[in-house]
mmCIF file of C-alpha atoms in Angstrom:
data_model
loop_
_atom_site.group_PDB
_atom_site.id
_atom_site.type_symbol
_atom_site.label_atom_id
_atom_site.label_comp_id
_atom_site.label_asym_id
_atom_site.label_seq_id
_atom_site.Cartn_x
_atom_site.Cartn_y
_atom_site.Cartn_z
ATOM 1 C CA MET A 15 11.262 -20.344 -1.013
ATOM 2 C CA THR A 16 7.433 -21.133 -1.395
ATOM 3 C CA GLU A 17 5.797 -19.361 -4.176
ATOM 4 C CA ILE A 18 2.938 -16.885 -2.722
ATOM 5 C CA THR A 19 -0.556 -17.610 -5.164
ATOM 6 C CA THR A 20 -1.926 -14.970 -7.467
ATOM 7 C CA ALA A 21 -4.924 -14.581 -5.284
ATOM 8 C CA ALA A 22 -2.405 -14.100 -2.016
ATOM 9 C CA LEU A 23 -1.123 -11.582 -3.499
ATOM 10 C CA GLN A 24 -4.673 -10.080 -4.740
ATOM 11 C CA GLN A 25 -5.645 -10.584 -0.633
ATOM 12 C CA LEU A 26 -2.428 -8.774 -0.162
ATOM 13 C CA ALA A 27 -2.654 -6.035 -2.298
ATOM 14 C CA GLU A 28 -5.912 -5.356 -0.754
ATOM 15 C CA ARG A 29 -4.884 -5.091 2.537
ATOM 16 C CA TYR A 30 -2.090 -2.791 1.569
ATOM 17 C CA LEU A 31 -5.248 -0.497 0.365
ATOM 18 C CA ALA A 32 -7.267 -1.364 3.740
ATOM 19 C CA VAL A 33 -4.370 -0.362 6.330
ATOM 20 C CA TRP A 34 -4.288 2.992 3.948
ATOM 21 C CA ASN A 35 -7.992 3.258 4.750
ATOM 22 C CA GLU A 36 -7.881 2.709 8.606
ATOM 23 C CA THR A 37 -8.400 6.016 10.118
ATOM 24 C CA ASP A 38 -8.250 4.725 13.838
ATOM 25 C CA PRO A 39 -4.225 4.914 14.491
ATOM 26 C CA ALA A 40 -4.360 1.652 17.268
ATOM 27 C CA ALA A 41 -6.179 -0.075 13.995
ATOM 28 C CA ARG A 42 -4.291 0.880 11.618
ATOM 29 C CA ARG A 43 -1.100 -0.030 13.805
ATOM 30 C CA LYS A 44 -2.379 -3.382 14.294
ATOM 31 C CA LEU A 45 -2.727 -4.193 10.269
ATOM 32 C CA VAL A 46 0.398 -2.635 9.309
ATOM 33 C CA ASP A 47 2.121 -5.119 12.249
ATOM 34 C CA GLU A 48 0.137 -7.878 10.285
ATOM 35 C CA VAL A 49 0.473 -6.777 6.801
ATOM 36 C CA TRP A 50 4.455 -5.493 6.663
ATOM 37 C CA ALA A 51 7.548 -7.312 7.086
ATOM 38 C CA GLU A 52 9.455 -5.670 10.388
ATOM 39 C CA ASP A 53 11.895 -4.179 7.934
ATOM 40 C CA GLY A 54 9.220 -3.632 5.620
ATOM 41 C CA ARG A 55 10.198 -0.727 2.784
ATOM 42 C CA TYR A 56 8.159 2.203 1.384
ATOM 43 C CA THR A 57 9.206 3.898 -1.537
ATOM 44 C CA ASP A 58 7.467 6.467 -3.875
ATOM 45 C CA PRO A 59 8.228 9.890 -4.866
ATOM 46 C CA LEU A 60 7.787 11.702 -1.941
ATOM 47 C CA ALA A 61 9.284 9.317 0.536
ATOM 48 C CA ALA A 62 11.265 6.179 1.504
ATOM 49 C CA VAL A 63 11.177 4.986 4.819
ATOM 50 C CA THR A 64 11.805 1.581 6.612
ATOM 51 C CA GLY A 65 10.134 -0.437 9.159
ATOM 52 C CA ARG A 66 7.218 -0.742 10.926
ATOM 53 C CA ASP A 67 7.035 2.510 12.735
ATOM 54 C CA ALA A 68 8.198 4.662 9.810
ATOM 55 C CA ILE A 69 5.462 3.313 7.405
ATOM 56 C CA ASP A 70 2.305 3.513 10.273
ATOM 57 C CA ALA A 71 3.921 7.581 10.571
ATOM 58 C CA LEU A 72 3.751 7.917 6.768
ATOM 59 C CA ILE A 73 0.359 6.980 6.393
ATOM 60 C CA GLY A 74 -0.895 8.807 9.168
ATOM 61 C CA ALA A 75 0.414 11.803 7.836
ATOM 62 C CA ALA A 76 -0.628 11.031 4.356
ATOM 63 C CA GLN A 77 -4.197 10.896 5.833
ATOM 64 C CA ALA A 78 -3.741 13.678 7.654
ATOM 65 C CA GLN A 79 -2.990 15.700 3.834
ATOM 66 C CA PHE A 80 -5.949 14.195 2.579
ATOM 67 C CA PRO A 81 -8.450 14.098 5.029
ATOM 68 C CA GLY A 82 -12.171 12.074 4.316
ATOM 69 C CA LEU A 83 -10.297 10.371 0.876
ATOM 70 C CA GLU A 84 -10.195 7.300 0.313
ATOM 71 C CA PHE A 85 -7.880 4.395 -1.811
ATOM 72 C CA THR A 86 -9.678 1.906 -4.233
ATOM 73 C CA LEU A 87 -7.618 -0.711 -5.686
ATOM 74 C CA GLY A 88 -7.634 -1.295 -9.507
ATOM 75 C CA PRO A 89 -7.037 -4.235 -11.326
ATOM 76 C CA VAL A 90 -4.082 -6.967 -9.622
ATOM 77 C CA ASP A 91 -1.519 -8.449 -12.316
ATOM 78 C CA ALA A 92 0.899 -10.857 -9.714
ATOM 79 C CA HIS A 93 3.549 -13.227 -10.782
ATOM 80 C CA HIS A 94 5.807 -15.061 -8.223
ATOM 81 C CA ASP A 95 6.061 -12.736 -4.962
ATOM 82 C CA VAL A 96 5.473 -9.985 -6.566
ATOM 83 C CA ALA A 97 2.113 -7.905 -7.550
ATOM 84 C CA ARG A 98 1.678 -4.675 -9.808
ATOM 85 C CA PHE A 99 -1.629 -2.542 -9.415
ATOM 86 C CA THR A 100 -3.266 0.848 -9.945
ATOM 87 C CA TRP A 101 -5.004 2.758 -7.306
ATOM 88 C CA ASN A 102 -7.542 5.813 -7.037
ATOM 89 C CA LEU A 103 -7.501 8.068 -3.801
ATOM 90 C CA GLY A 104 -10.578 10.627 -3.773
ATOM 91 C CA PRO A 105 -13.831 11.154 -1.978
ATOM 92 C CA ALA A 106 -15.852 8.260 -2.153
ATOM 93 C CA GLY A 107 -18.200 8.148 -5.384
ATOM 94 C CA ALA A 108 -15.867 11.152 -6.823
ATOM 95 C CA GLU A 109 -13.464 11.463 -9.126
ATOM 96 C CA PRO A 110 -9.948 10.630 -7.963
ATOM 97 C CA VAL A 111 -7.329 13.502 -6.846
ATOM 98 C CA VAL A 112 -5.164 11.517 -6.879
ATOM 99 C CA ILE A 113 -3.886 8.387 -8.869
ATOM 100 C CA GLY A 114 -1.155 6.397 -8.469
ATOM 101 C CA PHE A 115 0.436 2.381 -9.634
ATOM 102 C CA ASP A 116 2.303 0.089 -6.990
ATOM 103 C CA VAL A 117 4.402 -2.461 -7.091
ATOM 104 C CA LEU A 118 4.611 -4.712 -3.969
ATOM 105 C CA ALA A 119 7.054 -7.383 -3.151
ATOM 106 C CA ALA A 120 6.061 -10.136 -0.719
ATOM 107 C CA THR A 121 8.033 -12.009 1.801
ATOM 108 C CA PRO A 122 7.961 -15.843 1.798
ATOM 109 C CA ASP A 123 5.982 -15.616 4.550
ATOM 110 C CA GLY A 124 3.364 -13.537 2.983
ATOM 111 C CA ARG A 125 3.819 -10.448 4.318
ATOM 112 C CA ILE A 126 4.656 -7.174 2.734
ATOM 113 C CA GLY A 127 8.806 -6.313 2.446
ATOM 114 C CA ALA A 128 8.412 -3.779 -0.141
ATOM 115 C CA VAL A 129 5.809 -1.693 -1.658
ATOM 116 C CA TYR A 130 7.383 1.061 -5.023
ATOM 117 C CA GLY A 131 4.922 3.571 -5.851
ATOM 118 C CA PHE A 132 4.394 5.972 -8.643
ATOM 119 C CA LEU A 133 2.220 8.785 -8.998
ATOM 120 C CA ASP A 134 0.429 9.242 -11.959
ATOM 121 C CA ARG A 135 -1.819 11.933 -11.142
ATOM 122 C CA VAL A 136 -1.282 14.400 -8.003
ATOM 123 C CA PRO A 137 -3.419 17.466 -7.415
ATOM 124 C CA GLY A 138 -1.160 21.218 -8.804
ATOM 125 C CA ALA A 139 1.180 18.627 -11.215
#
């Protein structure tokens, strides 16, 4: 297996959040297909889905739940084929509503094979 560079993992984390921020359904689906492995998995305390269709549907549902909010990326720490990073979800330039921490595992071809998400702060919690 070819080791994925730290820079490539940084870019993959950036593209991952770009997918979450893309509100046009057709453009978002195109990004999902580019960034995620066909059998990619996403798991957090509220969801566990596998495959691009399910990932795309999950992101669309999250956007409907939090309209007008955007994700911003915190520092990315990466090695081998794994990256961990924090993220914020909130109005542009304002205090975040949700704060989380994700671990991303890349496939040998540089796509997302799995994301394991943790929610550090959620509304009403």
